[in-house]
mmCIF file of C-alpha atoms in Angstrom:
data_model
loop_
_atom_site.group_PDB
_atom_site.id
_atom_site.type_symbol
_atom_site.label_atom_id
_atom_site.label_comp_id
_atom_site.label_asym_id
_atom_site.label_seq_id
_atom_site.Cartn_x
_atom_site.Cartn_y
_atom_site.Cartn_z
ATOM 1 C CA THR A 1 70.444 11.687 60.964
ATOM 2 C CA VAL A 2 69.230 8.658 59.059
ATOM 3 C CA GLN A 3 68.066 7.101 62.322
ATOM 4 C CA GLN A 4 66.072 10.192 63.225
ATOM 5 C CA MET A 5 64.370 10.157 59.821
ATOM 6 C CA CYS A 6 63.513 6.484 60.226
ATOM 7 C CA ASP A 7 62.149 7.101 63.724
ATOM 8 C CA ALA A 8 60.085 10.087 62.597
ATOM 9 C CA PHE A 9 58.278 8.112 59.899
ATOM 10 C CA LYS A 10 58.478 4.602 61.475
ATOM 11 C CA VAL A 11 60.468 3.333 58.485
ATOM 12 C CA ASP A 12 63.054 0.565 58.207
ATOM 13 C CA LEU A 13 65.809 1.168 55.665
ATOM 14 C CA ALA A 14 68.048 -1.434 54.094
ATOM 15 C CA ARG A 15 70.625 -1.635 51.304
ATOM 16 C CA TYR A 16 70.045 -3.822 48.273
ATOM 17 C CA GLU A 17 72.285 -4.731 45.355
ATOM 18 C CA TYR A 18 70.952 -4.918 41.808
ATOM 19 C CA LEU A 19 72.996 -5.241 38.613
ATOM 20 C CA GLY A 20 76.161 -4.384 40.481
ATOM 21 C CA ARG A 21 74.807 -1.222 42.107
ATOM 22 C CA THR A 22 73.716 -0.623 45.689
ATOM 23 C CA TYR A 23 70.453 1.127 46.498
ATOM 24 C CA ARG A 24 68.713 2.330 49.626
ATOM 25 C CA CYS A 25 65.128 1.093 49.986
ATOM 26 C CA ARG A 26 62.516 1.115 52.710
ATOM 27 C CA THR A 27 60.391 -1.753 53.934
ATOM 28 C CA GLY A 28 56.914 -1.494 55.362
ATOM 29 C CA ALA A 29 54.573 1.478 55.476
ATOM 30 C CA ILE A 30 55.390 5.140 56.093
ATOM 31 C CA TYR A 31 53.626 6.788 59.032
ATOM 32 C CA VAL A 32 52.878 10.460 59.673
ATOM 33 C CA PRO A 33 51.245 12.084 62.730
ATOM 34 C CA ALA A 34 47.459 11.698 62.775
ATOM 35 C CA GLN A 35 46.926 15.454 62.511
ATOM 36 C CA LEU A 36 48.735 15.439 59.148
ATOM 37 C CA ALA A 37 46.856 12.455 57.728
ATOM 38 C CA GLY A 38 44.624 14.576 55.524
ATOM 39 C CA ILE A 39 47.430 16.875 54.407
ATOM 40 C CA VAL A 40 50.429 14.718 53.515
ATOM 41 C CA THR A 41 49.852 12.683 50.346
ATOM 42 C CA ALA A 42 53.357 11.252 49.910
ATOM 43 C CA VAL A 43 56.733 11.049 51.639
ATOM 44 C CA LEU A 44 59.405 10.624 48.991
ATOM 45 C CA GLY A 45 63.161 10.166 49.194
ATOM 46 C CA PHE A 46 63.630 7.093 51.375
ATOM 47 C CA ASP A 47 64.174 4.978 48.250
ATOM 48 C CA ASN A 48 66.863 5.858 45.730
ATOM 49 C CA SER A 49 66.362 2.866 43.455
ATOM 50 C CA PRO A 50 65.542 3.564 39.762
ATOM 51 C CA ALA A 51 61.916 4.619 39.413
ATOM 52 C CA ALA A 52 61.458 4.413 35.644
ATOM 53 C CA ARG A 53 62.966 3.225 32.404
ATOM 54 C CA PRO A 54 63.144 4.925 29.000
ATOM 55 C CA HIS A 55 60.799 3.706 26.258
ATOM 56 C CA TYR A 56 62.994 3.654 23.156
ATOM 57 C CA ARG A 57 64.162 0.835 20.903
ATOM 58 C CA VAL A 58 67.238 1.039 18.676
ATOM 59 C CA ALA A 59 66.644 -0.611 15.312
ATOM 60 C CA GLN A 60 69.212 -3.233 14.393
ATOM 61 C CA ALA A 61 68.546 -3.177 10.652
ATOM 62 C CA ALA A 62 65.507 -1.051 9.801
ATOM 63 C CA ALA A 63 64.357 -1.528 6.218
ATOM 64 C CA VAL A 64 62.378 1.723 6.391
ATOM 65 C CA SER A 65 63.122 4.873 8.356
ATOM 66 C CA TYR A 66 62.072 8.502 8.339
ATOM 67 C CA THR A 67 63.295 11.837 9.528
ATOM 68 C CA PRO A 68 60.955 13.454 12.067
ATOM 69 C CA VAL A 69 60.175 16.067 9.410
ATOM 70 C CA GLN A 70 58.976 13.329 7.052
ATOM 71 C CA VAL A 71 56.796 11.833 9.789
ATOM 72 C CA ALA A 72 55.288 15.262 10.456
ATOM 73 C CA GLN A 73 54.542 15.634 6.754
ATOM 74 C CA LEU A 74 52.866 12.219 6.646
ATOM 75 C CA TYR A 75 50.717 13.249 9.597
ATOM 76 C CA LYS A 76 49.989 16.580 7.880
ATOM 77 C CA PHE A 77 51.292 18.843 10.606
ATOM 78 C CA PRO A 78 50.377 22.441 9.640
ATOM 79 C CA ALA A 79 53.197 23.583 7.362
ATOM 80 C CA ASN A 80 52.792 27.231 8.337
ATOM 81 C CA LEU A 81 53.319 26.577 12.058
ATOM 82 C CA ASN A 82 56.626 25.873 13.812
ATOM 83 C CA GLY A 83 55.830 26.282 17.504
ATOM 84 C CA SER A 84 57.135 29.839 17.628
ATOM 85 C CA GLY A 85 56.491 31.490 20.976
ATOM 86 C CA GLU A 86 56.000 28.133 22.750
ATOM 87 C CA ALA A 87 58.298 26.179 25.073
ATOM 88 C CA ILE A 88 58.454 22.379 25.207
ATOM 89 C CA ALA A 89 59.610 20.803 28.468
ATOM 90 C CA ILE A 90 61.356 17.431 28.262
ATOM 91 C CA ILE A 91 61.890 15.331 31.389
ATOM 92 C CA GLU A 92 65.071 13.232 31.449
ATOM 93 C CA LEU A 93 66.312 10.889 34.185
ATOM 94 C CA GLY A 94 69.816 10.232 32.912
ATOM 95 C CA GLY A 95 72.247 10.844 30.095
ATOM 96 C CA GLY A 96 72.593 14.068 28.199
ATOM 97 C CA TYR A 97 73.026 15.815 24.875
ATOM 98 C CA ASN A 98 75.983 17.207 22.971
ATOM 99 C CA PRO A 99 75.263 20.625 21.387
ATOM 100 C CA ALA A 100 77.611 19.816 18.500
ATOM 101 C CA ASP A 101 75.520 16.737 17.661
ATOM 102 C CA LEU A 102 72.324 18.791 17.697
ATOM 103 C CA LYS A 103 73.879 21.454 15.482
ATOM 104 C CA ALA A 104 75.007 18.837 12.959
ATOM 105 C CA TYR A 105 71.661 17.025 13.037
ATOM 106 C CA PHE A 106 69.446 20.048 12.468
ATOM 107 C CA SER A 107 71.831 21.366 9.821
ATOM 108 C CA GLN A 108 71.588 18.038 8.011
ATOM 109 C CA LEU A 109 67.802 18.386 7.989
ATOM 110 C CA GLY A 110 68.053 21.930 6.657
ATOM 111 C CA ILE A 111 66.488 23.418 9.795
ATOM 112 C CA ALA A 112 67.893 26.910 10.250
ATOM 113 C CA PRO A 113 68.152 28.433 12.655
ATOM 114 C CA ALA A 114 68.410 25.376 14.850
ATOM 115 C CA PRO A 115 65.942 25.154 17.722
ATOM 116 C CA SER A 116 66.928 26.733 21.023
ATOM 117 C CA VAL A 117 67.850 23.962 23.485
ATOM 118 C CA SER A 118 68.681 24.589 27.146
ATOM 119 C CA ALA A 119 69.176 22.398 30.210
ATOM 120 C CA VAL A 120 67.739 22.844 33.693
ATOM 121 C CA SER A 121 69.383 21.052 36.612
ATOM 122 C CA VAL A 122 66.950 19.575 39.144
ATOM 123 C CA GLY A 123 68.209 18.349 42.511
ATOM 124 C CA GLY A 124 71.832 18.412 41.410
ATOM 125 C CA ALA A 125 71.404 16.311 38.257
ATOM 126 C CA SER A 126 72.692 17.821 35.037
ATOM 127 C CA ASN A 127 73.209 17.379 31.323
ATOM 128 C CA SER A 128 75.737 14.518 31.482
ATOM 129 C CA PRO A 129 76.279 12.704 28.178
ATOM 130 C CA THR A 130 77.707 9.222 28.705
ATOM 131 C CA GLY A 131 79.218 8.891 25.237
ATOM 132 C CA ASP A 132 77.351 5.594 24.782
ATOM 133 C CA PRO A 133 74.881 5.834 21.871
ATOM 134 C CA ASN A 134 73.045 2.790 23.212
ATOM 135 C CA GLY A 135 72.643 4.284 26.690
ATOM 136 C CA PRO A 136 70.426 7.027 28.123
ATOM 137 C CA ASP A 137 71.864 9.581 25.702
ATOM 138 C CA ALA A 138 69.744 7.901 23.022
ATOM 139 C CA GLU A 139 66.578 8.844 24.910
ATOM 140 C CA VAL A 140 67.669 12.426 25.442
ATOM 141 C CA MET A 141 68.705 12.984 21.832
ATOM 142 C CA LEU A 142 65.615 11.255 20.439
ATOM 143 C CA ASP A 143 63.319 13.494 22.484
ATOM 144 C CA ILE A 144 65.116 16.702 21.534
ATOM 145 C CA GLU A 145 65.569 15.868 17.867
ATOM 146 C CA VAL A 146 61.983 14.724 17.289
ATOM 147 C CA SER A 147 60.314 17.626 19.094
ATOM 148 C CA GLY A 148 62.806 20.149 17.748
ATOM 149 C CA SER A 149 62.410 18.963 14.164
ATOM 150 C CA VAL A 150 58.615 19.218 14.118
ATOM 151 C CA ALA A 151 58.464 22.462 16.136
ATOM 152 C CA PRO A 152 61.782 24.195 15.374
ATOM 153 C CA GLY A 153 60.459 27.579 16.431
ATOM 154 C CA ALA A 154 59.743 26.413 19.968
ATOM 155 C CA SER A 155 62.228 26.600 22.822
ATOM 156 C CA ILE A 156 63.271 23.122 23.986
ATOM 157 C CA VAL A 157 63.956 22.993 27.744
ATOM 158 C CA VAL A 158 65.382 19.747 29.128
ATOM 159 C CA TYR A 159 64.936 19.106 32.854
ATOM 160 C CA PHE A 160 67.527 16.657 34.178
ATOM 161 C CA ALA A 161 66.797 14.819 37.439
ATOM 162 C CA ASP A 162 67.863 11.676 39.271
ATOM 163 C CA ASN A 163 66.049 8.488 38.326
ATOM 164 C CA THR A 164 64.184 8.128 41.615
ATOM 165 C CA SER A 165 60.511 8.711 42.361
ATOM 166 C CA ALA A 166 61.449 11.884 44.258
ATOM 167 C CA GLY A 167 63.730 13.113 41.448
ATOM 168 C CA PHE A 168 61.181 12.318 38.735
ATOM 169 C CA LEU A 169 58.384 14.163 40.558
ATOM 170 C CA ASN A 170 60.674 17.096 41.353
ATOM 171 C CA ALA A 171 61.503 17.469 37.658
ATOM 172 C CA ILE A 172 57.824 17.458 36.695
ATOM 173 C CA ASN A 173 56.916 20.049 39.306
ATOM 174 C CA THR A 174 59.918 22.191 38.350
ATOM 175 C CA ALA A 175 58.827 22.164 34.714
ATOM 176 C CA ILE A 176 55.154 22.948 35.207
ATOM 177 C CA HIS A 177 55.907 25.762 37.662
ATOM 178 C CA ASP A 178 58.843 27.202 35.703
ATOM 179 C CA THR A 179 58.025 30.911 35.515
ATOM 180 C CA GLN A 180 61.098 31.639 33.407
ATOM 181 C CA HIS A 181 60.582 29.282 30.473
ATOM 182 C CA LYS A 182 56.800 28.814 30.867
ATOM 183 C CA PRO A 183 56.398 25.529 28.952
ATOM 184 C CA SER A 184 52.954 24.909 27.472
ATOM 185 C CA VAL A 185 53.584 21.192 26.913
ATOM 186 C CA VAL A 186 55.663 18.536 28.695
ATOM 187 C CA SER A 187 57.096 15.415 27.041
ATOM 188 C CA ILE A 188 57.853 12.365 29.193
ATOM 189 C CA SER A 189 59.295 9.148 27.738
ATOM 190 C CA TRP A 190 60.038 7.359 31.009
ATOM 191 C CA GLY A 191 57.837 5.031 33.034
ATOM 192 C CA GLY A 192 57.220 1.540 34.334
ATOM 193 C CA PRO A 193 54.393 -0.910 35.016
ATOM 194 C CA GLU A 194 51.751 0.390 37.403
ATOM 195 C CA SER A 195 52.474 -2.576 39.652
ATOM 196 C CA SER A 196 56.054 -1.354 40.213
ATOM 197 C CA TRP A 197 54.951 1.990 41.699
ATOM 198 C CA ALA A 198 53.950 2.748 45.271
ATOM 199 C CA ALA A 199 50.428 4.095 45.695
ATOM 200 C CA GLN A 200 51.750 7.304 47.272
ATOM 201 C CA ASP A 201 53.958 7.938 44.226
ATOM 202 C CA GLN A 202 51.018 7.498 41.869
ATOM 203 C CA THR A 203 48.930 9.913 43.909
ATOM 204 C CA ALA A 204 51.670 12.542 43.976
ATOM 205 C CA PHE A 205 52.344 12.312 40.231
ATOM 206 C CA ASN A 206 48.635 12.388 39.416
ATOM 207 C CA ASN A 207 48.195 15.510 41.547
ATOM 208 C CA ALA A 208 51.081 17.176 39.708
ATOM 209 C CA PHE A 209 49.538 16.398 36.317
ATOM 210 C CA GLN A 210 46.190 17.732 37.510
ATOM 211 C CA SER A 211 47.934 20.953 38.503
ATOM 212 C CA ALA A 212 49.519 21.124 35.050
ATOM 213 C CA GLY A 213 46.102 20.866 33.444
ATOM 214 C CA ALA A 214 44.792 23.659 35.640
ATOM 215 C CA LEU A 215 47.724 25.784 34.438
ATOM 216 C CA GLY A 216 46.938 25.052 30.769
ATOM 217 C CA ILE A 217 49.877 22.690 30.267
ATOM 218 C CA THR A 218 49.537 19.474 28.250
ATOM 219 C CA ILE A 219 51.372 16.379 29.538
ATOM 220 C CA CYS A 220 52.392 13.906 26.789
ATOM 221 C CA ILE A 221 53.660 10.538 28.060
ATOM 222 C CA ALA A 222 54.871 7.401 26.263
ATOM 223 C CA SER A 223 52.606 4.392 26.912
ATOM 224 C CA GLY A 224 55.438 1.834 26.976
ATOM 225 C CA ASP A 225 57.091 -0.632 24.628
ATOM 226 C CA GLY A 226 56.154 -3.958 26.216
ATOM 227 C CA GLY A 227 52.721 -4.563 24.694
ATOM 228 C CA SER A 228 49.774 -5.410 26.937
ATOM 229 C CA SER A 229 52.056 -7.096 29.512
ATOM 230 C CA ASP A 230 54.296 -4.002 29.751
ATOM 231 C CA GLY A 231 57.205 -6.413 30.021
ATOM 232 C CA VAL A 232 55.941 -8.090 33.206
ATOM 233 C CA SER A 233 56.161 -11.899 33.126
ATOM 234 C CA ASP A 234 53.330 -12.738 35.557
ATOM 235 C CA GLY A 235 50.818 -13.643 32.843
ATOM 236 C CA LEU A 236 48.659 -10.585 33.567
ATOM 237 C CA ALA A 237 48.044 -7.439 31.556
ATOM 238 C CA HIS A 238 49.699 -4.220 32.775
ATOM 239 C CA VAL A 239 49.668 -0.597 31.672
ATOM 240 C CA ASP A 240 52.556 1.808 32.090
ATOM 241 C CA PHE A 241 52.626 4.612 34.646
ATOM 242 C CA PRO A 242 52.717 7.614 34.583
ATOM 243 C CA SER A 243 50.990 7.431 31.173
ATOM 244 C CA SER A 244 47.984 5.787 32.858
ATOM 245 C CA SER A 245 47.255 8.965 34.820
ATOM 246 C CA PRO A 246 43.912 10.382 33.657
ATOM 247 C CA TYR A 247 45.593 13.790 33.467
ATOM 248 C CA ALA A 248 48.162 12.579 30.912
ATOM 249 C CA LEU A 249 47.845 12.300 27.151
ATOM 250 C CA ALA A 250 49.028 8.696 26.770
ATOM 251 C CA CYS A 251 50.883 8.183 23.480
ATOM 252 C CA GLY A 252 50.794 4.695 21.922
ATOM 253 C CA GLY A 253 52.624 3.169 18.987
ATOM 254 C CA THR A 254 52.016 2.218 15.364
ATOM 255 C CA SER A 255 53.993 0.802 12.466
ATOM 256 C CA LEU A 256 53.939 3.273 9.569
ATOM 257 C CA SER A 257 54.367 2.583 5.858
ATOM 258 C CA ALA A 258 54.457 5.415 3.328
ATOM 259 C CA SER A 259 54.085 5.590 -0.435
ATOM 260 C CA GLY A 260 53.945 8.528 -2.808
ATOM 261 C CA GLY A 261 54.248 11.057 -0.015
ATOM 262 C CA GLY A 262 51.268 9.666 1.905
ATOM 263 C CA ILE A 263 50.444 6.938 4.381
ATOM 264 C CA ALA A 264 50.050 3.587 2.636
ATOM 265 C CA LYS A 265 49.422 1.505 5.753
ATOM 266 C CA GLU A 266 49.380 2.011 9.490
ATOM 267 C CA VAL A 267 48.821 -0.766 12.002
ATOM 268 C CA VAL A 268 49.456 -1.448 15.674
ATOM 269 C CA TRP A 269 53.151 -1.740 16.453
ATOM 270 C CA ASP A 270 53.655 -5.362 17.489
ATOM 271 C CA ASP A 271 57.049 -6.991 17.019
ATOM 272 C CA GLN A 272 56.975 -9.151 20.147
ATOM 273 C CA PRO A 273 59.055 -10.615 21.576
ATOM 274 C CA ASP A 274 62.075 -9.193 19.756
ATOM 275 C CA ASP A 275 61.481 -5.519 19.016
ATOM 276 C CA GLY A 276 58.632 -4.647 21.370
ATOM 277 C CA ALA A 277 55.047 -3.508 20.957
ATOM 278 C CA GLY A 278 52.950 -0.489 21.819
ATOM 279 C CA GLY A 279 51.786 -0.398 25.419
ATOM 280 C CA GLY A 280 48.101 -0.192 26.169
ATOM 281 C CA GLY A 281 45.253 -1.674 28.130
ATOM 282 C CA VAL A 282 43.182 -0.866 31.196
ATOM 283 C CA SER A 283 44.531 0.713 34.369
ATOM 284 C CA ALA A 284 44.376 -1.307 37.581
ATOM 285 C CA VAL A 285 44.688 1.890 39.638
ATOM 286 C CA PHE A 286 42.645 4.693 38.093
ATOM 287 C CA PRO A 287 38.898 4.226 37.516
ATOM 288 C CA LEU A 288 37.289 5.040 34.185
ATOM 289 C CA PRO A 289 37.228 8.848 33.767
ATOM 290 C CA SER A 290 33.919 10.459 32.909
ATOM 291 C CA TRP A 291 35.269 11.645 29.562
ATOM 292 C CA GLN A 292 36.005 8.016 28.563
ATOM 293 C CA ALA A 293 32.525 6.798 29.444
ATOM 294 C CA LYS A 294 31.352 6.704 25.818
ATOM 295 C CA ALA A 295 34.596 5.388 24.290
ATOM 296 C CA ASP A 296 33.703 1.696 24.740
ATOM 297 C CA VAL A 297 36.732 1.054 26.917
ATOM 298 C CA PRO A 298 36.665 -2.678 27.748
ATOM 299 C CA VAL A 299 36.989 -3.983 31.257
ATOM 300 C CA SER A 300 40.400 -5.331 32.175
ATOM 301 C CA VAL A 301 41.243 -8.819 30.930
ATOM 302 C CA ASN A 302 42.692 -9.537 34.375
ATOM 303 C CA PRO A 303 40.734 -11.357 37.098
ATOM 304 C CA GLY A 304 38.216 -8.988 38.651
ATOM 305 C CA SER A 305 37.448 -7.265 35.338
ATOM 306 C CA PHE A 306 38.254 -3.812 36.732
ATOM 307 C CA ARG A 307 36.654 -0.962 34.822
ATOM 308 C CA GLY A 308 39.598 1.394 34.641
ATOM 309 C CA ARG A 309 41.118 4.216 32.649
ATOM 310 C CA GLY A 310 41.891 3.067 29.110
ATOM 311 C CA VAL A 311 45.369 3.568 27.647
ATOM 312 C CA PRO A 312 46.545 5.037 25.270
ATOM 313 C CA ASP A 313 44.661 8.115 24.067
ATOM 314 C CA VAL A 314 46.470 8.722 20.763
ATOM 315 C CA ALA A 315 49.262 7.122 18.749
ATOM 316 C CA GLY A 316 52.030 7.684 16.250
ATOM 317 C CA ASP A 317 54.876 5.886 14.506
ATOM 318 C CA ALA A 318 56.871 3.898 17.090
ATOM 319 C CA ASP A 319 58.035 0.728 15.361
ATOM 320 C CA PRO A 320 61.862 0.765 15.258
ATOM 321 C CA ASN A 321 61.583 -0.993 11.904
ATOM 322 C CA THR A 322 59.814 2.111 10.573
ATOM 323 C CA GLY A 323 61.687 4.360 12.985
ATOM 324 C CA TYR A 324 63.236 7.806 13.196
ATOM 325 C CA GLN A 325 66.626 8.840 11.840
ATOM 326 C CA VAL A 326 68.525 10.483 14.703
ATOM 327 C CA ARG A 327 72.058 11.339 15.755
ATOM 328 C CA VAL A 328 73.450 10.212 19.125
ATOM 329 C CA ASP A 329 77.005 10.706 20.399
ATOM 330 C CA GLY A 330 78.384 11.343 16.924
ATOM 331 C CA SER A 331 76.649 8.335 15.353
ATOM 332 C CA ASN A 332 73.587 8.117 13.131
ATOM 333 C CA ALA A 333 70.953 5.643 14.224
ATOM 334 C CA VAL A 334 67.338 4.620 13.688
ATOM 335 C CA ILE A 335 65.301 4.589 16.881
ATOM 336 C CA GLY A 336 61.675 3.802 17.634
ATOM 337 C CA GLY A 337 59.547 3.134 20.665
ATOM 338 C CA THR A 338 56.735 5.159 22.185
ATOM 339 C CA SER A 339 59.543 7.406 23.444
ATOM 340 C CA ALA A 340 59.408 8.949 19.982
ATOM 341 C CA VAL A 341 55.638 9.453 20.055
ATOM 342 C CA ALA A 342 55.516 11.611 23.193
ATOM 343 C CA PRO A 343 57.888 14.295 21.784
ATOM 344 C CA LEU A 344 56.181 14.010 18.380
ATOM 345 C CA TRP A 345 52.830 14.891 19.947
ATOM 346 C CA ALA A 346 54.481 17.502 22.162
ATOM 347 C CA GLY A 347 55.875 19.198 19.068
ATOM 348 C CA LEU A 348 52.491 19.030 17.362
ATOM 349 C CA ILE A 349 50.784 20.540 20.391
ATOM 350 C CA ALA A 350 53.304 23.389 20.460
ATOM 351 C CA CYS A 351 52.341 24.116 16.843
ATOM 352 C CA LEU A 352 48.634 23.848 17.658
ATOM 353 C CA ASN A 353 49.066 26.255 20.576
ATOM 354 C CA GLN A 354 50.780 28.699 18.249
ATOM 355 C CA GLY A 355 48.047 28.378 15.637
ATOM 356 C CA LEU A 356 45.207 28.732 18.133
ATOM 357 C CA GLY A 357 46.843 31.582 20.015
ATOM 358 C CA ARG A 358 46.167 29.766 23.291
ATOM 359 C CA PRO A 359 47.248 26.506 24.939
ATOM 360 C CA VAL A 360 45.092 23.448 24.383
ATOM 361 C CA GLY A 361 45.956 22.484 27.973
ATOM 362 C CA TYR A 362 44.217 19.461 29.429
ATOM 363 C CA LEU A 363 43.261 17.924 26.103
ATOM 364 C CA ASN A 364 41.601 14.639 27.075
ATOM 365 C CA PRO A 365 38.006 15.813 27.682
ATOM 366 C CA SER A 366 37.913 17.570 24.301
ATOM 367 C CA LEU A 367 39.753 14.704 22.630
ATOM 368 C CA TYR A 368 37.114 12.213 23.702
ATOM 369 C CA GLY A 369 34.313 14.649 22.915
ATOM 370 C CA GLN A 370 33.939 16.687 19.774
ATOM 371 C CA VAL A 371 37.515 16.194 18.527
ATOM 372 C CA SER A 372 37.157 12.406 18.227
ATOM 373 C CA SER A 373 33.946 12.863 16.244
ATOM 374 C CA HIS A 374 35.448 15.534 13.981
ATOM 375 C CA ALA A 375 35.935 13.693 10.698
ATOM 376 C CA GLY A 376 39.591 13.087 9.862
ATOM 377 C CA ALA A 377 41.177 14.718 12.906
ATOM 378 C CA LEU A 378 42.520 11.337 14.015
ATOM 379 C CA ARG A 379 43.412 8.407 11.783
ATOM 380 C CA ASP A 380 41.662 5.319 13.127
ATOM 381 C CA ILE A 381 43.969 2.292 13.391
ATOM 382 C CA THR A 382 41.877 -0.842 12.970
ATOM 383 C CA ALA A 383 44.426 -3.613 12.394
ATOM 384 C CA GLY A 384 46.803 -5.325 14.787
ATOM 385 C CA THR A 385 47.150 -6.365 18.408
ATOM 386 C CA ASN A 386 49.460 -5.607 21.326
ATOM 387 C CA GLY A 387 48.878 -8.963 23.005
ATOM 388 C CA SER A 388 45.697 -9.057 25.074
ATOM 389 C CA TYR A 389 43.949 -6.251 23.196
ATOM 390 C CA LYS A 390 43.090 -5.777 19.526
ATOM 391 C CA ALA A 391 42.661 -2.739 17.346
ATOM 392 C CA ALA A 392 39.111 -1.933 16.308
ATOM 393 C CA ALA A 393 37.032 0.858 14.835
ATOM 394 C CA GLY A 394 36.928 3.823 17.187
ATOM 395 C CA TRP A 395 38.957 3.920 20.388
ATOM 396 C CA ASP A 396 40.954 0.817 21.283
ATOM 397 C CA ALA A 397 43.491 -0.215 23.918
ATOM 398 C CA CYS A 398 46.325 -0.423 21.364
ATOM 399 C CA THR A 399 46.362 2.984 19.653
ATOM 400 C CA GLY A 400 43.602 4.986 21.349
ATOM 401 C CA TRP A 401 41.858 7.191 18.790
ATOM 402 C CA GLY A 402 44.784 6.773 16.407
ATOM 403 C CA SER A 403 47.408 8.990 14.793
ATOM 404 C CA PRO A 404 46.912 12.676 13.980
ATOM 405 C CA ASP A 405 46.023 14.691 10.935
ATOM 406 C CA GLY A 406 47.566 17.896 12.216
ATOM 407 C CA GLY A 407 45.672 20.319 10.005
ATOM 408 C CA VAL A 408 42.259 18.817 10.678
ATOM 409 C CA LEU A 409 43.058 18.524 14.380
ATOM 410 C CA LEU A 410 43.846 22.236 14.439
ATOM 411 C CA SER A 411 40.450 22.966 12.890
ATOM 412 C CA ALA A 412 38.711 20.660 15.337
ATOM 413 C CA LEU A 413 40.355 22.321 18.344
ATOM 414 C CA GLY A 414 39.578 25.738 16.960
ATOM 415 C CA ALA A 415 35.926 24.778 16.801
ATOM 416 C CA THR A 416 35.704 23.090 20.191
ATOM 417 C CA GLY A 417 38.264 24.762 22.447
ATOM 418 C CA SER A 418 39.766 22.698 25.246
ATOM 419 C CA GLN A 419 39.308 22.209 28.938
ATOM 420 C CA VAL A 420 41.315 22.583 32.100
ATOM 421 C CA ALA A 421 41.278 20.206 35.043
#
């Protein structure tokens, strides 16, 4: 019974109302028997409040927009690679997709055959389109259409779970241990400020991502759309979790302008307060990883000047005003946000895995090593700000190392290899 569960873990449960919905939440700490103290890292499921939010922004009147294929061409994704033989896992915490919409969208782009898209139900959640193009369906369709357009030969597997910390983690673990589909890369476009997560949740997620790295799976996660505050109004800087995990490839945002088939200008995405800004900064939870030691990551601007993990690692077009042309619930739309960057990089990595004949896996150590010094592999973004942090030469807390040149990145990875956790 509920009372027995509460007694077993010394937990008090209460019901709370938020935005017209009722949630179950715990108060106080969770206790386990002393003999399990070194074994149990998290006890999840007492709370069923929303754990994360999607990181997309619908453009109201974008003057410039691109298809994902055009973005891939601007970033010089290898034209002879399509992700064939790879599987891309996408984590979704609500909404769904309509196969007829996907068929029409890929047909419109001239992608034939259309990518294989399948749904996996986790914990009873399922592909459940709401019919609202401004709701969670927009996230689901954006993720599928971006990754599927840039890696149409890959299998797209969408893992649907409840938007709770337990559901989110269950979806991640289901994907990385899926022996049927065997994804080599995972795309996650959901998250929230580090300060909104319990320490046990962060530990459990981080352990899962470490396991993914050991299995040769790359985890691409959107860094958030709220600039250096991550949408928190306490006057402090915040980074988004789970992108702040050192075992994640955190994907930040730029504003992209093209001319003559090439990139004319690329700066930090910063349209605050109206249309958002790329998330980035310094973690308040995870210390500076050894592979970031030479990246000149600044200390946190917050009191205490914590020397933490710098976010993001890489970037890509995220500004809704230079956004992606997509189709959601029968309607065409232009959508941006770092939600688009995670599946963009996931699609690129599927192509890189195909080209290399092996998974790049846990990319960060190589990224901050020889790849970052390989001329032209990453386009350095040196203009713009996301609030508390400014772009600069080399790595910065707005766009990381910058946006990709897919062909050069393939060469760099072929020369350096990659590492596992």
